Short mmCIF file of C-alpha atoms in Angstrom, two decimals:
data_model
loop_
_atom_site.label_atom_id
_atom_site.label_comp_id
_atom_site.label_asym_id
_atom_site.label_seq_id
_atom_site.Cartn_x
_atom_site.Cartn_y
_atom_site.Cartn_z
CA UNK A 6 -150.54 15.31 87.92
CA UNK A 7 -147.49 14.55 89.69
CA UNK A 8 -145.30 14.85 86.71
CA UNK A 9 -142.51 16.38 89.22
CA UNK A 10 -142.05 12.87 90.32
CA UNK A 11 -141.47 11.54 86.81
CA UNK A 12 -137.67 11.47 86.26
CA UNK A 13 -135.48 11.49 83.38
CA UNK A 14 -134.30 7.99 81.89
CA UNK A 15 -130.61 8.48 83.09
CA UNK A 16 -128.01 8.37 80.31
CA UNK A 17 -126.18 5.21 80.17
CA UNK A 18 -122.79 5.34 81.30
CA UNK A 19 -120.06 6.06 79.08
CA UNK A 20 -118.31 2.62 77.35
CA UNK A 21 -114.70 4.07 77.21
CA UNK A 22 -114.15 0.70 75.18
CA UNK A 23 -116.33 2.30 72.77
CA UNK A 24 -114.75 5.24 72.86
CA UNK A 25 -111.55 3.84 72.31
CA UNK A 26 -112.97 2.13 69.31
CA UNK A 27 -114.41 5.12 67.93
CA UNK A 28 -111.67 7.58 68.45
CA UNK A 29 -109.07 5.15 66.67
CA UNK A 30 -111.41 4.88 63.53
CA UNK A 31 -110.84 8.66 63.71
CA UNK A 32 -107.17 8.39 63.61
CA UNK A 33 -107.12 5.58 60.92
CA UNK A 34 -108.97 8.28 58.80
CA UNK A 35 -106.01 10.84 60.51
CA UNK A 36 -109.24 13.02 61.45
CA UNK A 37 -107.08 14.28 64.59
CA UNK A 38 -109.98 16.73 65.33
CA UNK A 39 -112.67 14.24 65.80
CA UNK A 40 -109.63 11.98 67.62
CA UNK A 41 -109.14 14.90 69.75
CA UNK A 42 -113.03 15.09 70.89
CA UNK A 43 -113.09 11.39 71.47
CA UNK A 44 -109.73 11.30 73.98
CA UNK A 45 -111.48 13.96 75.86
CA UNK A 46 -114.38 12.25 76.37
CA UNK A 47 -111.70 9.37 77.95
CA UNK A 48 -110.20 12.12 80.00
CA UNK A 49 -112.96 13.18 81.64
CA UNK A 50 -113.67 9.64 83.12
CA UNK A 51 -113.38 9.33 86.79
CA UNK A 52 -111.17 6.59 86.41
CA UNK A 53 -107.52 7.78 85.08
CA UNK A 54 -105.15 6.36 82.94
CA UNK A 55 -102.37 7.67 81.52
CA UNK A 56 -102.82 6.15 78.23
CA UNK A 57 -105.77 8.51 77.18
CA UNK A 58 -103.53 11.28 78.09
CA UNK A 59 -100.47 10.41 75.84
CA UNK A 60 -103.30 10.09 73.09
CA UNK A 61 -104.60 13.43 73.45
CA UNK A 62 -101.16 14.64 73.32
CA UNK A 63 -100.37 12.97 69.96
CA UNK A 64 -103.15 14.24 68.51
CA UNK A 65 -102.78 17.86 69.60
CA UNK A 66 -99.17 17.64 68.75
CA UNK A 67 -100.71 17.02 64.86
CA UNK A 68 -102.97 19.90 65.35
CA UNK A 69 -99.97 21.94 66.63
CA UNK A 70 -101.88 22.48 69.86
CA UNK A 71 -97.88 22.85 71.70
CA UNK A 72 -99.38 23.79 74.99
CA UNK A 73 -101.66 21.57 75.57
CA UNK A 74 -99.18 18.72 74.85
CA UNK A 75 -97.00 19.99 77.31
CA UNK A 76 -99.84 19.96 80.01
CA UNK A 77 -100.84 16.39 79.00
CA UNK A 78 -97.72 15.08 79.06
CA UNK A 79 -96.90 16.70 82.78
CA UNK A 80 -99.86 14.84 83.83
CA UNK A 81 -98.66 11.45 82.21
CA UNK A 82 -95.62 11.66 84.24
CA UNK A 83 -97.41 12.09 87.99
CA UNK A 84 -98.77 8.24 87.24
CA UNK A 85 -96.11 5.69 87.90
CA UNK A 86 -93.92 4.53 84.56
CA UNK A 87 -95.71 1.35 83.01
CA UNK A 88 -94.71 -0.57 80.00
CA UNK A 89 -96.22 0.46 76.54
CA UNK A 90 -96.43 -1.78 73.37
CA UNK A 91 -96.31 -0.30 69.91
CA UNK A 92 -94.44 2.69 69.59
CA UNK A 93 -90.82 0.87 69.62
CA UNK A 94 -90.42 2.30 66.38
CA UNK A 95 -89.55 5.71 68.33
CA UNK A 96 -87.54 3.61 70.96
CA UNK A 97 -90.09 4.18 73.76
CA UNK A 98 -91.13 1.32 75.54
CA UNK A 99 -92.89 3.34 79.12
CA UNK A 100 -95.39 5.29 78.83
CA UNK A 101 -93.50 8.60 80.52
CA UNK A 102 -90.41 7.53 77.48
CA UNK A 103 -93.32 8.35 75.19
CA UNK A 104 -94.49 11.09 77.52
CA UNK A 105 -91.03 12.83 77.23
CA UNK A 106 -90.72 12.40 73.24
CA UNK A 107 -94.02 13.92 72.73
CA UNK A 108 -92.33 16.67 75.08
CA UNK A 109 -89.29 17.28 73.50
CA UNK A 110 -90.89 17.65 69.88
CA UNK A 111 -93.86 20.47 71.10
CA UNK A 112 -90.89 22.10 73.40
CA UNK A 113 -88.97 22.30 70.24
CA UNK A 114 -91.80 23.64 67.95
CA UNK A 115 -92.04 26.31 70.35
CA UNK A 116 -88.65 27.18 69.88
CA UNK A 117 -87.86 25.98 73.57
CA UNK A 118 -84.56 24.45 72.63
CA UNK A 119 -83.14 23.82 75.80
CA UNK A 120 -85.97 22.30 77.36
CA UNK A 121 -86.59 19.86 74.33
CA UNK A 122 -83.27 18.23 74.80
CA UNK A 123 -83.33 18.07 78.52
CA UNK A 124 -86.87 15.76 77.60
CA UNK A 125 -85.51 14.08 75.10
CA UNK A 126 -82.20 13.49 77.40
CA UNK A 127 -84.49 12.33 79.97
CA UNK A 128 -86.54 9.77 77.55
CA UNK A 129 -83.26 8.22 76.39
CA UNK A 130 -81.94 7.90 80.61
CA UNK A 131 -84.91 5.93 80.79
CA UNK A 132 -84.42 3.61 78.05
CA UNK A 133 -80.52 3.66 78.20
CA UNK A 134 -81.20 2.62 82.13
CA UNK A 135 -83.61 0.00 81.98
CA UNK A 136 -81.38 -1.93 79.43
CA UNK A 137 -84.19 -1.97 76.27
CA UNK A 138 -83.30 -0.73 72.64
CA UNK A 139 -82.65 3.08 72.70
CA UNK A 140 -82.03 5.51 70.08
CA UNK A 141 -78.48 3.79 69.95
CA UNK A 142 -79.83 0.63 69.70
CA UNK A 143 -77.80 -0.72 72.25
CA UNK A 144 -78.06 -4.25 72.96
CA UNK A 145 -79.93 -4.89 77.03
CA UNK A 146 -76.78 -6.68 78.20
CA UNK A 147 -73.76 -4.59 77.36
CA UNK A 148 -75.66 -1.86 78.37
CA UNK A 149 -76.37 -3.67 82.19
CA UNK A 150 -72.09 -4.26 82.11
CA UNK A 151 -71.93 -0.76 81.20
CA UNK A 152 -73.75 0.35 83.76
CA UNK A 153 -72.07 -2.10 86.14
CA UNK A 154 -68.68 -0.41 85.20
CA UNK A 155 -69.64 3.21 86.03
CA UNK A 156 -70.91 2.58 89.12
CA UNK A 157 -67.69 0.72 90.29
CA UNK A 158 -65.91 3.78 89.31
CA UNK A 159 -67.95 6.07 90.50
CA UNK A 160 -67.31 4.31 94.14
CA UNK A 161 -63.46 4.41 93.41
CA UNK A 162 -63.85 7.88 92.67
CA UNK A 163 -65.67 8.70 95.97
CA UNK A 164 -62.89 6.72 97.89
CA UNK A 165 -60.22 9.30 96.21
CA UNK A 166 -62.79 12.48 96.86
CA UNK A 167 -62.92 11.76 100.60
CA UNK A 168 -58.93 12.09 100.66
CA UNK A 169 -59.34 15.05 98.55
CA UNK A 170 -57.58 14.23 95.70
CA UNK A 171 -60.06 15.83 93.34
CA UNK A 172 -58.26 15.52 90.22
CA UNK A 173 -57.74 11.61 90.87
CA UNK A 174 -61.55 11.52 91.72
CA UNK A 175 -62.43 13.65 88.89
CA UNK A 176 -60.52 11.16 86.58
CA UNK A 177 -62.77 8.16 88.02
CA UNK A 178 -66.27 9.96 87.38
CA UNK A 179 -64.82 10.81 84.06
CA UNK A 180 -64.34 7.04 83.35
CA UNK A 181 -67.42 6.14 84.90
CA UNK A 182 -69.79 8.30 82.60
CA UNK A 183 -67.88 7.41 79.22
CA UNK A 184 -69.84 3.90 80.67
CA UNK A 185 -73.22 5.48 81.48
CA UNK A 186 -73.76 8.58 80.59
CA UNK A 187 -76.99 9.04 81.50
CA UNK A 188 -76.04 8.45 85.22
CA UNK A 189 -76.87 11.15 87.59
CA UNK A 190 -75.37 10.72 90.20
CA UNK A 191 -72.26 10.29 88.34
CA UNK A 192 -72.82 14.15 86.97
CA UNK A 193 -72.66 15.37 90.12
CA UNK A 194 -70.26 13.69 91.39
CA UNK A 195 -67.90 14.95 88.50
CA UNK A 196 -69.81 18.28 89.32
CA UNK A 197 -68.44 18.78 92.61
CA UNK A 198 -64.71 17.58 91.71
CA UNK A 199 -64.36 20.45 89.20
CA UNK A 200 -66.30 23.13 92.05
CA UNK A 201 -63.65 21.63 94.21
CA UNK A 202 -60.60 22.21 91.25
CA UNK A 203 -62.27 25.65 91.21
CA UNK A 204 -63.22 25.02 87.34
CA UNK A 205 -66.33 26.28 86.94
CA UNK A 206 -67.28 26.87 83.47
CA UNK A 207 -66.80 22.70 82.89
CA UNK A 208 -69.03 22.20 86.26
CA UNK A 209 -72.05 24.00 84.82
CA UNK A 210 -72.33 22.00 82.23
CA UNK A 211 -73.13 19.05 84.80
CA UNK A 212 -74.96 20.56 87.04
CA UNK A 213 -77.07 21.33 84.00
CA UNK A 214 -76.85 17.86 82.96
CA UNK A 215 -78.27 16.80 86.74
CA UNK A 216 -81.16 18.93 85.98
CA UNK A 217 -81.85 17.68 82.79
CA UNK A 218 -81.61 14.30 83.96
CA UNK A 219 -83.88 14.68 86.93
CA UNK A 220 -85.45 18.09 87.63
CA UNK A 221 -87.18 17.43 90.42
CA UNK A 222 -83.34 16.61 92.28
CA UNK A 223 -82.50 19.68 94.49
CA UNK A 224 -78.62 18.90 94.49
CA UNK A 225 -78.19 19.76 90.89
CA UNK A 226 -79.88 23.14 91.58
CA UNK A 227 -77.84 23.65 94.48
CA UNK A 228 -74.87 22.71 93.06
CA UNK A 229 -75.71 25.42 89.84
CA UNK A 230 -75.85 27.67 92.70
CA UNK A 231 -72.64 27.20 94.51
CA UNK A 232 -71.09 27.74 90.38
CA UNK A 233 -72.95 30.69 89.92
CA UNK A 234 -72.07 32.93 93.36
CA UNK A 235 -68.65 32.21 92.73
CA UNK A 236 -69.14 33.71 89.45
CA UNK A 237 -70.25 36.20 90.80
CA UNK A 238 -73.58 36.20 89.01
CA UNK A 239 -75.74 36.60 91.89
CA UNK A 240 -79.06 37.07 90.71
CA UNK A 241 -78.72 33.82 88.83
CA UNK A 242 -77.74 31.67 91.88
CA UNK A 243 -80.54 33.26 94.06
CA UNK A 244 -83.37 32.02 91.56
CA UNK A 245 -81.53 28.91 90.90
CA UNK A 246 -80.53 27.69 94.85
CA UNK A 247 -84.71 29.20 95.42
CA UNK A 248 -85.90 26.28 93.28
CA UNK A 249 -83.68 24.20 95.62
CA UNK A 250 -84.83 25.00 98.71
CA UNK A 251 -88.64 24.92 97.50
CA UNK A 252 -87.72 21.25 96.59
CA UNK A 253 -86.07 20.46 100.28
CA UNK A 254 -86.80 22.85 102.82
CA UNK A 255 -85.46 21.36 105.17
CA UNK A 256 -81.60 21.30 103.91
CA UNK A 257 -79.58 23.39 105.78
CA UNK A 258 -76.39 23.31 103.23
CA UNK A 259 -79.03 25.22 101.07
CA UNK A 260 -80.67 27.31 103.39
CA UNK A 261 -77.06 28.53 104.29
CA UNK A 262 -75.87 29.28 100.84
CA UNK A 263 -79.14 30.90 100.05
CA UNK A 264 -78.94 33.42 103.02
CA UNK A 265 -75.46 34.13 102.15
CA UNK A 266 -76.08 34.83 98.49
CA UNK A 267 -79.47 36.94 99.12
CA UNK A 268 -77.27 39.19 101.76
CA UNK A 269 -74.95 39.26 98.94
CA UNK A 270 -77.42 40.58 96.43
CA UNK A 271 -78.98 43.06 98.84
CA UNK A 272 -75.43 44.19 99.99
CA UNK A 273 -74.57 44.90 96.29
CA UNK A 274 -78.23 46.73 95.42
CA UNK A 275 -77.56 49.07 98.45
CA UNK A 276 -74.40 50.64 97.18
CA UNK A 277 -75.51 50.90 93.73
CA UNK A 278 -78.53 53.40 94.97
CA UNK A 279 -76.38 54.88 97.43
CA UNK A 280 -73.94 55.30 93.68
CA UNK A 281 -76.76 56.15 91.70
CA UNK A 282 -78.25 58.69 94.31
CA UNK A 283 -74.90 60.19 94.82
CA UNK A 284 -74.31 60.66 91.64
CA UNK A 285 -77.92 62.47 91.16
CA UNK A 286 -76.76 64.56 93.97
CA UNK A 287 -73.70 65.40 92.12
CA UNK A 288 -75.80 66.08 88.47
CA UNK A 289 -78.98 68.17 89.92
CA UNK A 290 -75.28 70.67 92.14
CA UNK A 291 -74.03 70.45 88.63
CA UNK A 292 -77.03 71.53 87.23
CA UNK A 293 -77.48 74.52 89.79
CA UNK A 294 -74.35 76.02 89.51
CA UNK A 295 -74.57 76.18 85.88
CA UNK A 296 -78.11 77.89 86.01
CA UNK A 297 -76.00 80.76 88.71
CA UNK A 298 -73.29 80.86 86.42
CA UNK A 299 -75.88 82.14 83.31
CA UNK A 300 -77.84 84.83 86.16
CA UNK A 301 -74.34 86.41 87.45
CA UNK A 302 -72.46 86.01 83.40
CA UNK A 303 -68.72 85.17 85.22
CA UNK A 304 -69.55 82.85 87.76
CA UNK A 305 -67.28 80.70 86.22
CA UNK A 306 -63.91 83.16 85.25
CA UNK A 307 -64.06 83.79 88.96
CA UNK A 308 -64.41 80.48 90.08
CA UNK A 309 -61.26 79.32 87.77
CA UNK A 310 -59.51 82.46 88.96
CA UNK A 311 -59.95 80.96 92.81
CA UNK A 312 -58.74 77.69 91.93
CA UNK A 313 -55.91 79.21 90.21
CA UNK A 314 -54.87 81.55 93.27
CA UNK A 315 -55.19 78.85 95.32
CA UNK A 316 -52.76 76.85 93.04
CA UNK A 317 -50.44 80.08 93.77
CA UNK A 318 -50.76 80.39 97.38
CA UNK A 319 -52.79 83.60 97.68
CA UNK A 320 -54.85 84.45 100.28
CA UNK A 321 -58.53 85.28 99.91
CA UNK A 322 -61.02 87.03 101.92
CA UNK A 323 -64.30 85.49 103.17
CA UNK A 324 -66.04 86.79 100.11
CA UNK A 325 -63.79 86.27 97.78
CA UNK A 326 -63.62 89.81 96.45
CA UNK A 327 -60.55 91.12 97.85
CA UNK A 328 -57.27 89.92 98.11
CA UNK A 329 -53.95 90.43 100.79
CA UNK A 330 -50.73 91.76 99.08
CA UNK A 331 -48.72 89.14 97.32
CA UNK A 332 -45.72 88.82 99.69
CA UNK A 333 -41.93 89.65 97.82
CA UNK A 334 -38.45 88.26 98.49
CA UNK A 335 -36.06 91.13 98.68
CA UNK A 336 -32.74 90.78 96.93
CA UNK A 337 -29.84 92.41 98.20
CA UNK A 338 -27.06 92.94 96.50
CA UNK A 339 -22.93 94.64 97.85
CA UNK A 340 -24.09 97.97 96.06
CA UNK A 341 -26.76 98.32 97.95
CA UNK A 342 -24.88 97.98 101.19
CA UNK A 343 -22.26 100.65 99.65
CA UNK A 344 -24.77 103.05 98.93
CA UNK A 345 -26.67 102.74 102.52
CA UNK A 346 -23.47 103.31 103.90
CA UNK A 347 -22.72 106.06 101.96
CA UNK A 348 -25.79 107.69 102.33
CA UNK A 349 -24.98 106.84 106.07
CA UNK A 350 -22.24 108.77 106.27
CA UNK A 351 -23.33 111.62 104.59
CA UNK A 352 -26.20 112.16 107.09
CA UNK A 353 -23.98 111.74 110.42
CA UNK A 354 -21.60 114.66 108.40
CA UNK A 355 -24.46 116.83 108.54
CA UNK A 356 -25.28 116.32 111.68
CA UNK A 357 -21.90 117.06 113.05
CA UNK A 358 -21.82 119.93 111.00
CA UNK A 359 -25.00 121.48 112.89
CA UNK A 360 -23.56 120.85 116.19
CA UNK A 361 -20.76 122.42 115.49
CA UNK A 362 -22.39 125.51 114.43
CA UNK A 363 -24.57 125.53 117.34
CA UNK A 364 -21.64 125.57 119.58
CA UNK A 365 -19.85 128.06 117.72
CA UNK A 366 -22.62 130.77 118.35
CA UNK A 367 -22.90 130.13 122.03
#
């Protein structure tokens, strides 16, 4: 009797020490599988941490689960950067360095080549920047005097950009990133030296770098897309300068560029149709006249013959069947005059000759 209000002995919360514990005794034995089923367990916590989430990732990345690295590690990188112990033996010292590497080697297992070294490029920017051993092992403080140096001439190269000597500027930001290559800002500004020198194979390969380096920045996008429309390779620069203005709607130097390019594209898919249906037109007459031309057997002879009149400057009636006489230059020559003259004279004898005679009788 009243069992309804008997209730279940609730389960007792989840220990994610324990789970911790468990899971790594699962990794000591490198059973990734029963890792794997632990980690979720810790993902599935209300509380968050980004730790439990480059875990999972290592040990899907041993089960060759590529994916679902990639969507761990996208997640790791929403939470802010934090230090990490442990894993300096892959020169990652923040949790979104070790993000990134777990990144780069599932992007390249995929065969994703150009993505896995835009990760790994952004992994070593983050070491390179915060002054800690990289994959260069580069000592912390040659690395802040580096850094130090390249941003000195980047500002003397933006003091010779604003006169518009692009080549001196572009010389600067050159400088500058053989001291910190991994600096941004410095890519773009050598970006939009060589746009403004008009060399635009060389600035593609930093606006690529921008996006590698941070691809949530809209500038590098927009700057691909200034590269590309002037290469004329519209389709490219509308998808590229479209992630751009996703990123900041609000930027009118995109919006413009965008609107410009799009009218571009559209401009250039109306004429081809207009070609392509034109030329259709032209095929399916083609087509008909050769279907008359087998019905009537010398469509054709006649229709070469008109083309060669024409040529000759005779005249053809509406039908085409009959033609005016061909007109002749008369030649005429002192012999001819002789004879007329002759012939002339002769007749005007005659005549005289009657008269006479006439005369005569009356």
């Amino acid at each position: 009797m009243f069992s309804f209000l008997k209730k279940e002995p609730e389960a007792p919360p989840l220990n994610p020490s324990v789970i911790l514990a468990e899971a790594q005794l699962f990794l000591e034995k490198e059973d990734f599988e029963g890792a794997l089923a632990k980690f979720d367990e810790l993902c599935s916590l209300s509380v968050q941490s980004p730790l439990p989430l480059v875990s999972r990732a290592t040990c899907r990345l041993q089960l060759k689960m590529y994916e679902g690295v990639l969507e761990d590690c996208e997640k790791v990188l929403k939470f802010l950067n934090t230090d990490i112990v442990g894993h300096e033996g892959e020169s990652c010292t923040t949790v979104h360095s070790l993000a990134l590497l777990r990144m780069a080697k599932a992007y390249k297992e995929l065969g994703r080549l150009d993505e896995a070294k835009s990760a790994l490029m952004r992994r070593n920017a983050i070491e390179h920047k915060l002054g800690r051993a990289s994959v260069d092992d580069t000592d912390g403080e040659q690395v802040a005097e580096d850094q130090k140096s390249a941003i000195e001439l980047k500002d003397k190269g933006n003091e010779e950009y604003k006169k518009e000597n692009w080549s001196q500027a572009l010389e600067h930001y050159r400088t500058g990133l053989a001291y910190d290559m991994y600096n941004t800002k410095l890519h773009g500004n050598t970006c939009m030296a060589l746009i403004k020198l008009k060399r635009w194979s060389q600035a593609l390969k930093h606006a690529e770098q921008c996006i590698a380096l941070e691809p949530n920045w809209a500038k590098g996008y927009y700057m691909k897309g200034i590269i590309l429309s002037n290469e004329s390779k519209l389709e490219q620069a509308r998808d590229v300068l479209q992630k751009a203005n996703a990123m900041e709607t609000n930027n009118v130097q995109i919006k413009t560029l965008l609107d410009e390019v799009e009218a571009r594209v559209e401009y250039v898919e109306t004429r081809l149709r207009r070609r392509k249906s034109k030329k259709a037109d032209n095929v399916n007459q083609h087509d008909g006249n050769e279907k008359t031309a087998g019905d009537s057997g010398n469509e054709d002879t006649e229709e070469q013959q008109l083309v060669e009149d024409v040529d000759s400057d005779e005249d053809y009636c509406a039908d085409g069947s009959c033609r005016s006489p061909q007109k002749v230059k008369l030649k005429i020559t002192r012999k001819d005059i002789v004879n007329t003259l002759v012939e002339l004279g002769v007749a005007a004898v005659g005549v005289g000759l009657v008269w006479w005679l006439v005369n005569r009788d009356g």
